[in-house]
Short mmCIF file of C-alpha atoms in Angstrom, two decimals:
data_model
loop_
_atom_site.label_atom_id
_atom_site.label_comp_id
_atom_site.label_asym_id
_atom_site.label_seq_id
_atom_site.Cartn_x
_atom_site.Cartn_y
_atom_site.Cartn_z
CA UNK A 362 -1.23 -8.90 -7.24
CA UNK A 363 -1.50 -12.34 -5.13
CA UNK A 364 -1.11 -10.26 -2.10
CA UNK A 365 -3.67 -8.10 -3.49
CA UNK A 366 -6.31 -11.31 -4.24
CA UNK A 367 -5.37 -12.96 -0.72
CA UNK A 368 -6.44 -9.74 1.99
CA UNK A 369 -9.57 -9.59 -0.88
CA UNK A 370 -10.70 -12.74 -0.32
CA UNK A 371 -10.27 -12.78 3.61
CA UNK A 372 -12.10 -8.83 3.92
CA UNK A 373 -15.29 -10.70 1.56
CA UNK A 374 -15.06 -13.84 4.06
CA UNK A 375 -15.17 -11.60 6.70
CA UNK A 376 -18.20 -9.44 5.80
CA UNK A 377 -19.96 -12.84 4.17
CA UNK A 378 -19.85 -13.41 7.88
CA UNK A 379 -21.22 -10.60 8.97
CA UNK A 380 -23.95 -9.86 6.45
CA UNK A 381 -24.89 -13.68 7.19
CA UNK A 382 -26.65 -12.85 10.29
CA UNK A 383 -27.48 -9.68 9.40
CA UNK A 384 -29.66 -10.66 6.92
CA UNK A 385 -31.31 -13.56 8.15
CA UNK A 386 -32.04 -10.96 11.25
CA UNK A 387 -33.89 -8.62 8.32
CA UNK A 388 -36.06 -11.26 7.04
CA UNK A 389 -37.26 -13.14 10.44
CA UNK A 390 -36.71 -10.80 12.77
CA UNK A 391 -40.23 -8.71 11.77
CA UNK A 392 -41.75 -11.67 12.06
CA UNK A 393 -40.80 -12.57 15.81
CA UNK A 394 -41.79 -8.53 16.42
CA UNK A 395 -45.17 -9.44 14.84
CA UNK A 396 -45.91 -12.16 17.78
CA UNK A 397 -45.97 -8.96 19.71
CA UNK A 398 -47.33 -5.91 18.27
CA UNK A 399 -49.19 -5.46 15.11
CA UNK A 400 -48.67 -2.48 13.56
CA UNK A 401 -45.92 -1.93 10.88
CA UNK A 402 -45.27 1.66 11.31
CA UNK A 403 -44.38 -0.13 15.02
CA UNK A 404 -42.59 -3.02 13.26
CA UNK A 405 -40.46 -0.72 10.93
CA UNK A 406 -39.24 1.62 13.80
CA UNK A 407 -38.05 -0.69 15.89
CA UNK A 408 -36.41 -2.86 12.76
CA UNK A 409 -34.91 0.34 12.28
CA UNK A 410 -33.83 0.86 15.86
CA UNK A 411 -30.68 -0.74 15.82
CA UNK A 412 -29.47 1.29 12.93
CA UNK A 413 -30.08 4.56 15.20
CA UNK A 414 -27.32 2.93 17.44
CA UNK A 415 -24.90 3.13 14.66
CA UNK A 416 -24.92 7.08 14.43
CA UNK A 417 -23.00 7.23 17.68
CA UNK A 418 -21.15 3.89 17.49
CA UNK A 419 -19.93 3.71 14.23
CA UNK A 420 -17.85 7.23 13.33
CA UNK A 421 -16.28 6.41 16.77
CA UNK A 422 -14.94 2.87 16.27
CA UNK A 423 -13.82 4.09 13.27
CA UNK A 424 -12.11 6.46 14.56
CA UNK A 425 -10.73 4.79 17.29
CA UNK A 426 -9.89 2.38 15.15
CA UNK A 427 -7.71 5.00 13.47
CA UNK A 428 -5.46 5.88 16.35
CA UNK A 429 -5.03 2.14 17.48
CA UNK A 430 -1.61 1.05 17.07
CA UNK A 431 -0.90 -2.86 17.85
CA UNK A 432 1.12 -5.52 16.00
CA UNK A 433 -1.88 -6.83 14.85
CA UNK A 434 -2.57 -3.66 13.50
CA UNK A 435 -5.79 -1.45 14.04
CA UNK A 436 -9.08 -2.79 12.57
CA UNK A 437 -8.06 -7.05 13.92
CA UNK A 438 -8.33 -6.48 17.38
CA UNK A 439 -11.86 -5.24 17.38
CA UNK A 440 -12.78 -7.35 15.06
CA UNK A 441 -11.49 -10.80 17.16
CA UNK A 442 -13.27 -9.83 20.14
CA UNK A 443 -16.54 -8.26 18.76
CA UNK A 444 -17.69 -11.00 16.30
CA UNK A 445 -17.73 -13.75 18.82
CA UNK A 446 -20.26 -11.76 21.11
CA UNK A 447 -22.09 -11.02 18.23
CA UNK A 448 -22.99 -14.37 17.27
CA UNK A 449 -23.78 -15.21 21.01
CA UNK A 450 -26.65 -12.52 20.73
CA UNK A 451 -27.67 -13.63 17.75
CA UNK A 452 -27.98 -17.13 19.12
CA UNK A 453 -30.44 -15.66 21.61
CA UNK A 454 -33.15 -13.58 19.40
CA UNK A 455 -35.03 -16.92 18.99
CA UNK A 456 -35.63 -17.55 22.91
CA UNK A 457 -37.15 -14.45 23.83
CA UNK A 458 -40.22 -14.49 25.35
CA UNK A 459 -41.48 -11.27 25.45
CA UNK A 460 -41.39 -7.71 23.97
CA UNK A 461 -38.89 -6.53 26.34
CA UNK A 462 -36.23 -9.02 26.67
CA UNK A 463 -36.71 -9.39 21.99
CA UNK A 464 -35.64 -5.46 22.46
CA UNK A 465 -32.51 -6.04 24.94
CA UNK A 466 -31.12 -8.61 22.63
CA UNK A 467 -31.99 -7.05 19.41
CA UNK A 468 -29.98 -3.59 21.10
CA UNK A 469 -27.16 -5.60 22.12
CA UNK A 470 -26.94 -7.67 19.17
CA UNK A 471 -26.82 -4.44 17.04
CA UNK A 472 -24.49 -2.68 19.30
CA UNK A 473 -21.79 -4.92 18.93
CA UNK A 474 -22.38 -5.61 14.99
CA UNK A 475 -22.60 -1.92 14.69
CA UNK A 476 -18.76 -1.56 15.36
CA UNK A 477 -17.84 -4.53 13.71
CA UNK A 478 -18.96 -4.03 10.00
CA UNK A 479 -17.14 -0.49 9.33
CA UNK A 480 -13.97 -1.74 10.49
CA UNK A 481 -14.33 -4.61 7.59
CA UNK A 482 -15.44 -2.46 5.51
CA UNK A 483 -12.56 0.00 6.15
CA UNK A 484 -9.83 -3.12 5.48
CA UNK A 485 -10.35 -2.48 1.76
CA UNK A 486 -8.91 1.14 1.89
CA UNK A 487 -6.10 0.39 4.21
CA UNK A 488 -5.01 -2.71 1.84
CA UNK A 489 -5.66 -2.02 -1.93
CA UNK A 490 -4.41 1.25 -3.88
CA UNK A 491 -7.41 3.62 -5.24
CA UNK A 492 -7.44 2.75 -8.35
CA UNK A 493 -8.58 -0.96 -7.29
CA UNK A 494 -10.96 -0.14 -4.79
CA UNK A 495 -13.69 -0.54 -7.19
CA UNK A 496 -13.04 -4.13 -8.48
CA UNK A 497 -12.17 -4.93 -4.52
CA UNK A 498 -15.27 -3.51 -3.41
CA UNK A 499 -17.24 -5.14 -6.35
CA UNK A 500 -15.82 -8.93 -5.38
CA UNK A 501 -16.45 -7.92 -1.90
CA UNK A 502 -20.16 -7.22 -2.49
CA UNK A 503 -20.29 -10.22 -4.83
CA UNK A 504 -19.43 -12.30 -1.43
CA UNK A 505 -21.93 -10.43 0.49
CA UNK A 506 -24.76 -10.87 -1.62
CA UNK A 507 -24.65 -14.63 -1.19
CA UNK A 508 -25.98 -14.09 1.86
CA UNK A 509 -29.39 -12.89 1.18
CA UNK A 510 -29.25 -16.37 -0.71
CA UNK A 511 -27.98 -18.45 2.17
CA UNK A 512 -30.68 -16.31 4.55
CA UNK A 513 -33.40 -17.04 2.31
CA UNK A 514 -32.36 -20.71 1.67
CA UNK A 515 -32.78 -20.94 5.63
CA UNK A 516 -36.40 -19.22 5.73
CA UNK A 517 -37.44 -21.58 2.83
CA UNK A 518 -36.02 -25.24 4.23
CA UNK A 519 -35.45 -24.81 8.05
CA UNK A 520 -37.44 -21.48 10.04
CA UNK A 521 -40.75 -23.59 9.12
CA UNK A 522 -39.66 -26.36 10.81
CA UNK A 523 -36.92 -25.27 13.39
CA UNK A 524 -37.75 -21.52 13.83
CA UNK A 525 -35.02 -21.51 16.43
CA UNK A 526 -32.54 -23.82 15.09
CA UNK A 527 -32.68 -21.74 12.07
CA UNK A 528 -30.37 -18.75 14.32
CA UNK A 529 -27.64 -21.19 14.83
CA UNK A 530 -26.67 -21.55 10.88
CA UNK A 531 -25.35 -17.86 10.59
CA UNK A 532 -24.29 -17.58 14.08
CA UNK A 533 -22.01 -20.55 13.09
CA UNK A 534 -20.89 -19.18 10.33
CA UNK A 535 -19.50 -15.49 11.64
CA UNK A 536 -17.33 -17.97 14.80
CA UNK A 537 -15.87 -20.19 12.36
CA UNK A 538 -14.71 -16.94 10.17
CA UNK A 539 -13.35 -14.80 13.07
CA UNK A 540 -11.21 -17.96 14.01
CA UNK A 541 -9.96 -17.55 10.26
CA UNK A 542 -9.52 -14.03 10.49
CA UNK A 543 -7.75 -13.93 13.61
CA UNK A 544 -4.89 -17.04 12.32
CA UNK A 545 -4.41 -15.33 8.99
CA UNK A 546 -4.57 -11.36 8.72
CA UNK A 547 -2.37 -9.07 10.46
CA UNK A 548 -3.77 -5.35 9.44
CA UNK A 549 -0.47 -3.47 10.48
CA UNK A 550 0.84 -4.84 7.20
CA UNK A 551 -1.38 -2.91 5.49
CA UNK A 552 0.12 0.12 3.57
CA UNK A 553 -2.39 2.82 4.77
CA UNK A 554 -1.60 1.52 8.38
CA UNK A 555 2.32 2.22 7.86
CA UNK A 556 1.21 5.53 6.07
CA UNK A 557 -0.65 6.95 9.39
CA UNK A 558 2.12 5.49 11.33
CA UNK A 559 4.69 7.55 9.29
CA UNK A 560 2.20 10.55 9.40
CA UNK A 561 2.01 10.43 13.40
CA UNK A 562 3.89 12.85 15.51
CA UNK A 563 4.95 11.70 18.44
CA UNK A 564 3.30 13.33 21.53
CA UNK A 565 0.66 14.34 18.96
CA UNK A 566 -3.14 14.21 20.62
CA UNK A 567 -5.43 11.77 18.29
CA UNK A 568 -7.60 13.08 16.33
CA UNK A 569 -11.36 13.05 17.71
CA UNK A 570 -14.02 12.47 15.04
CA UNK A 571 -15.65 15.83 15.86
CA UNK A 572 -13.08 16.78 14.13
CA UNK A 573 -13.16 14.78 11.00
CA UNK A 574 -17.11 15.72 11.17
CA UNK A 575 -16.48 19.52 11.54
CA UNK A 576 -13.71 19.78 8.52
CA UNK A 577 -16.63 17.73 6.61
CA UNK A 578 -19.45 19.70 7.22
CA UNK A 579 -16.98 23.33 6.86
CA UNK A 580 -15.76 22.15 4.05
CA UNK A 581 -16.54 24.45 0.98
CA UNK A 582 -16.09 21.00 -1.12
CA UNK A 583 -20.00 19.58 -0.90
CA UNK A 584 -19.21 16.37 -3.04
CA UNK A 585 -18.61 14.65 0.21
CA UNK A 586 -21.64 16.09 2.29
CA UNK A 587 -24.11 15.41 -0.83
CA UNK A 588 -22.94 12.14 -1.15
CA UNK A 589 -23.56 11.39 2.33
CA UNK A 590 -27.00 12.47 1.67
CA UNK A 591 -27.65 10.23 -1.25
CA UNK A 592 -26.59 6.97 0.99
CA UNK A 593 -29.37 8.24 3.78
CA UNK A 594 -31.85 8.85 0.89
CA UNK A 595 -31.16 5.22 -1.11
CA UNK A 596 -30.27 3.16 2.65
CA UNK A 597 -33.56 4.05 3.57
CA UNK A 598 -35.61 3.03 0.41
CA UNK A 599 -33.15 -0.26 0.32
CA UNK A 600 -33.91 -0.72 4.45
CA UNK A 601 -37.45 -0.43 3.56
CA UNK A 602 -37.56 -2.75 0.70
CA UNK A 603 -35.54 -5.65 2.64
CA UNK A 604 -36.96 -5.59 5.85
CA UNK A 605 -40.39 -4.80 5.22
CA UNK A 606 -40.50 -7.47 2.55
CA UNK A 607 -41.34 -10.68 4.64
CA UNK A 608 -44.43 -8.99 6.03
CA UNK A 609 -45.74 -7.66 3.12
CA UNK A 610 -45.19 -11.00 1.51
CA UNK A 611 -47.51 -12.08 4.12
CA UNK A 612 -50.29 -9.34 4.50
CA UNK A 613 -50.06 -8.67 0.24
CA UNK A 614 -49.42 -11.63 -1.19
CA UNK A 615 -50.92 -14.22 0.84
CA UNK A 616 -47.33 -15.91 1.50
CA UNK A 617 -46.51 -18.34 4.33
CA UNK A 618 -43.60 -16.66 6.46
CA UNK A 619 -41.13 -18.86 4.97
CA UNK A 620 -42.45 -18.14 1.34
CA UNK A 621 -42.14 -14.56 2.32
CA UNK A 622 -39.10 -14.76 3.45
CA UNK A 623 -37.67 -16.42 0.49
CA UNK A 624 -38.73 -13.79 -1.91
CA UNK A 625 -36.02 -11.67 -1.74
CA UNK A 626 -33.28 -14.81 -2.73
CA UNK A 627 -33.66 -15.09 -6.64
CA UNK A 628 -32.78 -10.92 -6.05
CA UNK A 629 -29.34 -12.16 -4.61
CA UNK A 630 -28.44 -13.75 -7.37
CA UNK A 631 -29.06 -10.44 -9.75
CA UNK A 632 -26.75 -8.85 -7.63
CA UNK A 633 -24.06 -10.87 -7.56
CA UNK A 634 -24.17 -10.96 -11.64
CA UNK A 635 -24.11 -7.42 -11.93
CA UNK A 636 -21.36 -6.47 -9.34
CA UNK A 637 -18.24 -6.72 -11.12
CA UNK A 638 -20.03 -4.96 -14.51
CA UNK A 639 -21.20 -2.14 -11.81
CA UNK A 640 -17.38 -1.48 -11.00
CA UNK A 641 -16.09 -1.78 -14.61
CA UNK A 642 -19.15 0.57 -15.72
CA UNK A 643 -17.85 3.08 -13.48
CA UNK A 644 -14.02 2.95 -14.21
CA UNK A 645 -15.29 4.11 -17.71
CA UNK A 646 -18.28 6.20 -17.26
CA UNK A 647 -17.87 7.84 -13.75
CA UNK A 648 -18.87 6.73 -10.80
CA UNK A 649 -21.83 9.09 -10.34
CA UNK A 650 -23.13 8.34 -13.31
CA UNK A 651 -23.49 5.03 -12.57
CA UNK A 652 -24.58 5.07 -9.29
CA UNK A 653 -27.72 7.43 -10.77
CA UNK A 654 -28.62 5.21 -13.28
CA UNK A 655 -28.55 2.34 -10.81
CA UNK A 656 -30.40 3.79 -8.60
CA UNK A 657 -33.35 5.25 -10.88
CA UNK A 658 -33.60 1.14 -12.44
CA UNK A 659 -34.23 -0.04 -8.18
CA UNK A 660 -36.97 2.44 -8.37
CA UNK A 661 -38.59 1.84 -11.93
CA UNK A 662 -38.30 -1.64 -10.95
CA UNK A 663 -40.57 -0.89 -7.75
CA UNK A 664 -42.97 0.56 -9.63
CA UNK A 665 -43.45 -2.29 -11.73
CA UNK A 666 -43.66 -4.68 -9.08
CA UNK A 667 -46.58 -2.11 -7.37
CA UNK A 668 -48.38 -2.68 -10.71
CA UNK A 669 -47.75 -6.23 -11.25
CA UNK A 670 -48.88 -7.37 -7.79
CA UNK A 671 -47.91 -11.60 -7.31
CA UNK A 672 -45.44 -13.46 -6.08
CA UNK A 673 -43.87 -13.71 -9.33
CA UNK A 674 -43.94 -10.57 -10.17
CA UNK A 675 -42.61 -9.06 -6.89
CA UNK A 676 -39.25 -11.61 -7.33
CA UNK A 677 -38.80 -9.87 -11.19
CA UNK A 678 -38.93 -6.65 -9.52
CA UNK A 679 -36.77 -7.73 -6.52
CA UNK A 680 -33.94 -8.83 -9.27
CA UNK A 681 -34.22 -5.79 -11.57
CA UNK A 682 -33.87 -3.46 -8.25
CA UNK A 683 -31.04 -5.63 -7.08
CA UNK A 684 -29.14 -5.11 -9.93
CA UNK A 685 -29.84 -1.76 -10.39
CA UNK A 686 -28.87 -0.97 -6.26
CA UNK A 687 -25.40 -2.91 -6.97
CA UNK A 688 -24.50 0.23 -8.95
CA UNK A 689 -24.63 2.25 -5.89
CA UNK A 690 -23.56 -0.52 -3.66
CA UNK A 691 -20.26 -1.07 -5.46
CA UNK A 692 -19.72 2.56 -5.92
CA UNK A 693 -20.64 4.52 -3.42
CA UNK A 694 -18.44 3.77 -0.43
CA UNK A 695 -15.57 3.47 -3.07
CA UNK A 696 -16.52 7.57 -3.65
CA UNK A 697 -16.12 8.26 -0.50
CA UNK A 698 -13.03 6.82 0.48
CA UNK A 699 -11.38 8.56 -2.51
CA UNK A 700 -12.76 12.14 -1.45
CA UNK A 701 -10.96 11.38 2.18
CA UNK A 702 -8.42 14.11 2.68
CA UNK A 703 -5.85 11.48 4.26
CA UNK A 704 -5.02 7.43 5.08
CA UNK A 705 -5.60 8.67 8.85
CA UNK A 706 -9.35 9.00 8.15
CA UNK A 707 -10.58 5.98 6.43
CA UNK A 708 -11.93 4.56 9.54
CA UNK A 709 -13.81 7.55 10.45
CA UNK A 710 -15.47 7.87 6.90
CA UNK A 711 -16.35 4.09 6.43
CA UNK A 712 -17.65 5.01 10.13
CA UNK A 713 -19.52 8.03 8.19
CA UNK A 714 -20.40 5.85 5.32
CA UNK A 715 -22.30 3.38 7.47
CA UNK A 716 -23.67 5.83 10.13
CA UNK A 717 -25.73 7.84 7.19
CA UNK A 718 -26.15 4.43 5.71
CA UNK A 719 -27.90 2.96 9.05
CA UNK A 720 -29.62 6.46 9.49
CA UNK A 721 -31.63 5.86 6.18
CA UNK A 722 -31.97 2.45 7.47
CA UNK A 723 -33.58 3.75 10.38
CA UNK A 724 -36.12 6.41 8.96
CA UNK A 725 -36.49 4.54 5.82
CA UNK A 726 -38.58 1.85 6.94
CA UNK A 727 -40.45 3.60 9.74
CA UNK A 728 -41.54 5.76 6.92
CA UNK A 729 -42.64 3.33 4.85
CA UNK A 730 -44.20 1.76 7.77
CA UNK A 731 -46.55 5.01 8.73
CA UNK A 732 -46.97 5.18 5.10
CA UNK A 733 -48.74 1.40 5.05
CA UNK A 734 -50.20 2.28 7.78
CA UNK A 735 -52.20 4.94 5.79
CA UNK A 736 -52.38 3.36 2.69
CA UNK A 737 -52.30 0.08 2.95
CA UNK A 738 -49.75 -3.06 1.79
CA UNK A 739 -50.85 -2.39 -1.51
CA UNK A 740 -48.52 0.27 -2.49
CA UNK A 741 -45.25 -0.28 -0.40
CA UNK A 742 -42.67 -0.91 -3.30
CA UNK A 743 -44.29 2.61 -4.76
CA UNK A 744 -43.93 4.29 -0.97
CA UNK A 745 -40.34 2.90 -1.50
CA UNK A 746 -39.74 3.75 -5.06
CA UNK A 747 -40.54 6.92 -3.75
CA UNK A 748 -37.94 7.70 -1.75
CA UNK A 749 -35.16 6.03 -4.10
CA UNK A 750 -35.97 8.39 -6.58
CA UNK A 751 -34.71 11.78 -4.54
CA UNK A 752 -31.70 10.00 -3.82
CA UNK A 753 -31.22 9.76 -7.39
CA UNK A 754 -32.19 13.88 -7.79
CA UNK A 755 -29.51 14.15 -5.24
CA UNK A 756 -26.75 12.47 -6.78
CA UNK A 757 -27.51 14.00 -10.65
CA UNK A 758 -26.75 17.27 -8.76
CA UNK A 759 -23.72 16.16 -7.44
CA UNK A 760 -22.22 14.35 -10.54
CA UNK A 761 -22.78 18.09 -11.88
CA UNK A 762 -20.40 19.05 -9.01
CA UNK A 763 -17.79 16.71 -9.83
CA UNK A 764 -17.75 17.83 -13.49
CA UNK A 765 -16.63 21.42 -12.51
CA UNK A 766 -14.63 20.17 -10.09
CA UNK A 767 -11.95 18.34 -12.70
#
């Protein structure tokens, strides 16, 4: 059990890290893109861009990650080199100067955080038994969701002032955890790493994730594929809500860029109060159950916050989504990893996970874009609510699956 609270709290450190910088990049980002171009459709695609990256990057990390074999194990390696460049990039957004070079960094920047986050992510598998996974993933998420807090606390009291100081604060942040990681975690410990060590053959060619995508999609067990399909669905509504949020702050709500930028942080504190309930409501009433239910209160709450146009009540709207989206959030990737046929695939479907994840992340708020485009700021939390709701059609039709399934 202490083992079992230790690798927990250095897996949430690590992604705290991580998240850090990604979402301070989601709320100020748009806003260096808007000293450039002007339209959001524009805005939202190439927000999105860097998620497109991940549908190629991240099933192979995690698969490669897989078939590594080190004494430091197989996720740590990657993970002590990557997260140092990362932050370097990161440190460079601010000091762009012009359309072109804001796109090089923002590419390399998510090309290297791309690989970093599923093999995290994928830590929580290879330590903790299934039947913890939930409560794991829950105080994992919990971690995680201080950082929309700490990114919004840095749009409110420094991007004003210090727009380019501002990138240092989370850059700092993911160095001084991968020097943690690196002195304290060894993943060939882990019990799922000595179970695909036992499982290997010697001589045996590694699996390739074309592979693990092709026994997937052949499968004539859909749970997995439909599940899949509700993270695109529900990553792109989230996407949209997040990163679109600091503009239409702006454009709807006649918000400074900092104000804007701050609305999302009394949301991060919803989250982190409903985490742990999300992963104790599912041990008893079933995971899909929960996640629908979550996921149909992020939407209603939209559609109040479309009606109820102010500041104020966009941040009550924000909160009630929030904690509605950590039912899916805790949930989902906890599904997934229990539906994997073997310890030799976790990589490869937390590489899955996040590559249909990022993929919603990618059309989600380029759709939301072209649909402000046509309709205006107005309505964006309905365009989003929108799209949240057939992720939730999706995943009533699957809990019906896992019913006949037991």
């Amino acid at each position: 059990m202490a083992e079992t609270r230790r690798i927990t709290f250095f897996i949430a450190l690590t992604l705290f890290a991580q998240e850090a910088t990604w979402n301070f990049y989601d709320n100020q980002v748009p806003a260096l893109l808007r000293d450039h171009v002007a339209s959001a459709a524009l805005v939202g695609v190439l927000m999105g861009m860097d998620n497109l990256l991940g549908i190629f990057v991240q099933p192979w990390i995690g698969n490669r990650s897989d078939n590594t074999r080190t004494r430091w194990g197989r996720r740590i390696p990657y993970l002590a080199v990557g997260m140092p460049v990362a932050a370097l990039l990161f440190l460079l957004l601010p000091w762009t100067t012009s359309l072109v070079t804001l796109i090089v960094v923002m590419v390399g920047y998510a090309l290297v955080m791309n690989t970093m986050r599923p093999l995290a992510e994928a830590l929580t598998p290879d330590f903790i038994a299934p039947d913890r996974r939930g409560r794991t993933n829950a105080i994992v998420k919990i971690a995680t969701s201080l950082t929309i807090i700490v990114a919004s606390l840095i749009s409110l009291f420094v991007v004003d002032d210090h727009p380019r100081a501002a990138f240092a604060i989370p850059a700092a942040i993911l160095l001084t955890v991968t020097l943690v990681l690196i002195a304290r975690v060894r993943d060939n410990e882990s019990p799922a790493y000595r179970a695909a060590v036992a499982e290997d053959t010697p001589g045996e060619a590694r699996s390739p994730v074309r592979r693990v995508v092709v026994e997937l999609l052949t499968s004539r067990d859909r749970r997995r594929v439909l599940l899949l399909l509700t993270v695109f669905l529900f990553g792109g509504a989230w996407f949209a809500s997040r990163s679109l949020m600091t503009p239409y702050g702006m454009e709807a709500l006649d918000l400074t860029r900092g104000e804007a930028g701050g609305l999302t942080l009394p949301s991060g504190v919803a989250f982190l109060l409903a985490a742990y309930p999300a992963a104790l409501a599912a041990e008893r009433f079933g995971r899909f159950r929960v996640i629908a239910a979550g996921m149909a209160v992020f939407a209603a709450a939209l559609v109040a916050g479309a009606v109820a146009q102010s500041a104020t009540g966009t941040i009550v709207a924000l909160c009630i989504g929030a904690a509605g989206a950590s039912c899916f959030s805790i949930n989902a990737a906890v599904a997934l990893w229990n539906l994997a046929p073997s310890s030799r695939m976790l990589g490869a479907y937390t590489g899955l996970y996040a590559v249909t994840w990022y993929l919603g992340g990618f059309t989600g708020p380029a759709l939301i874009g072209g649909a402000v485009d046509l309709f205006g700021w107005r309505w964006m939390l309905l365009d989003t609510a929108v799209l949240a709701t057939l992720a939730v059609l999706v995943v009533l039709r699957l809990s019906r699956l896992q019913k006949a399934h037991a």
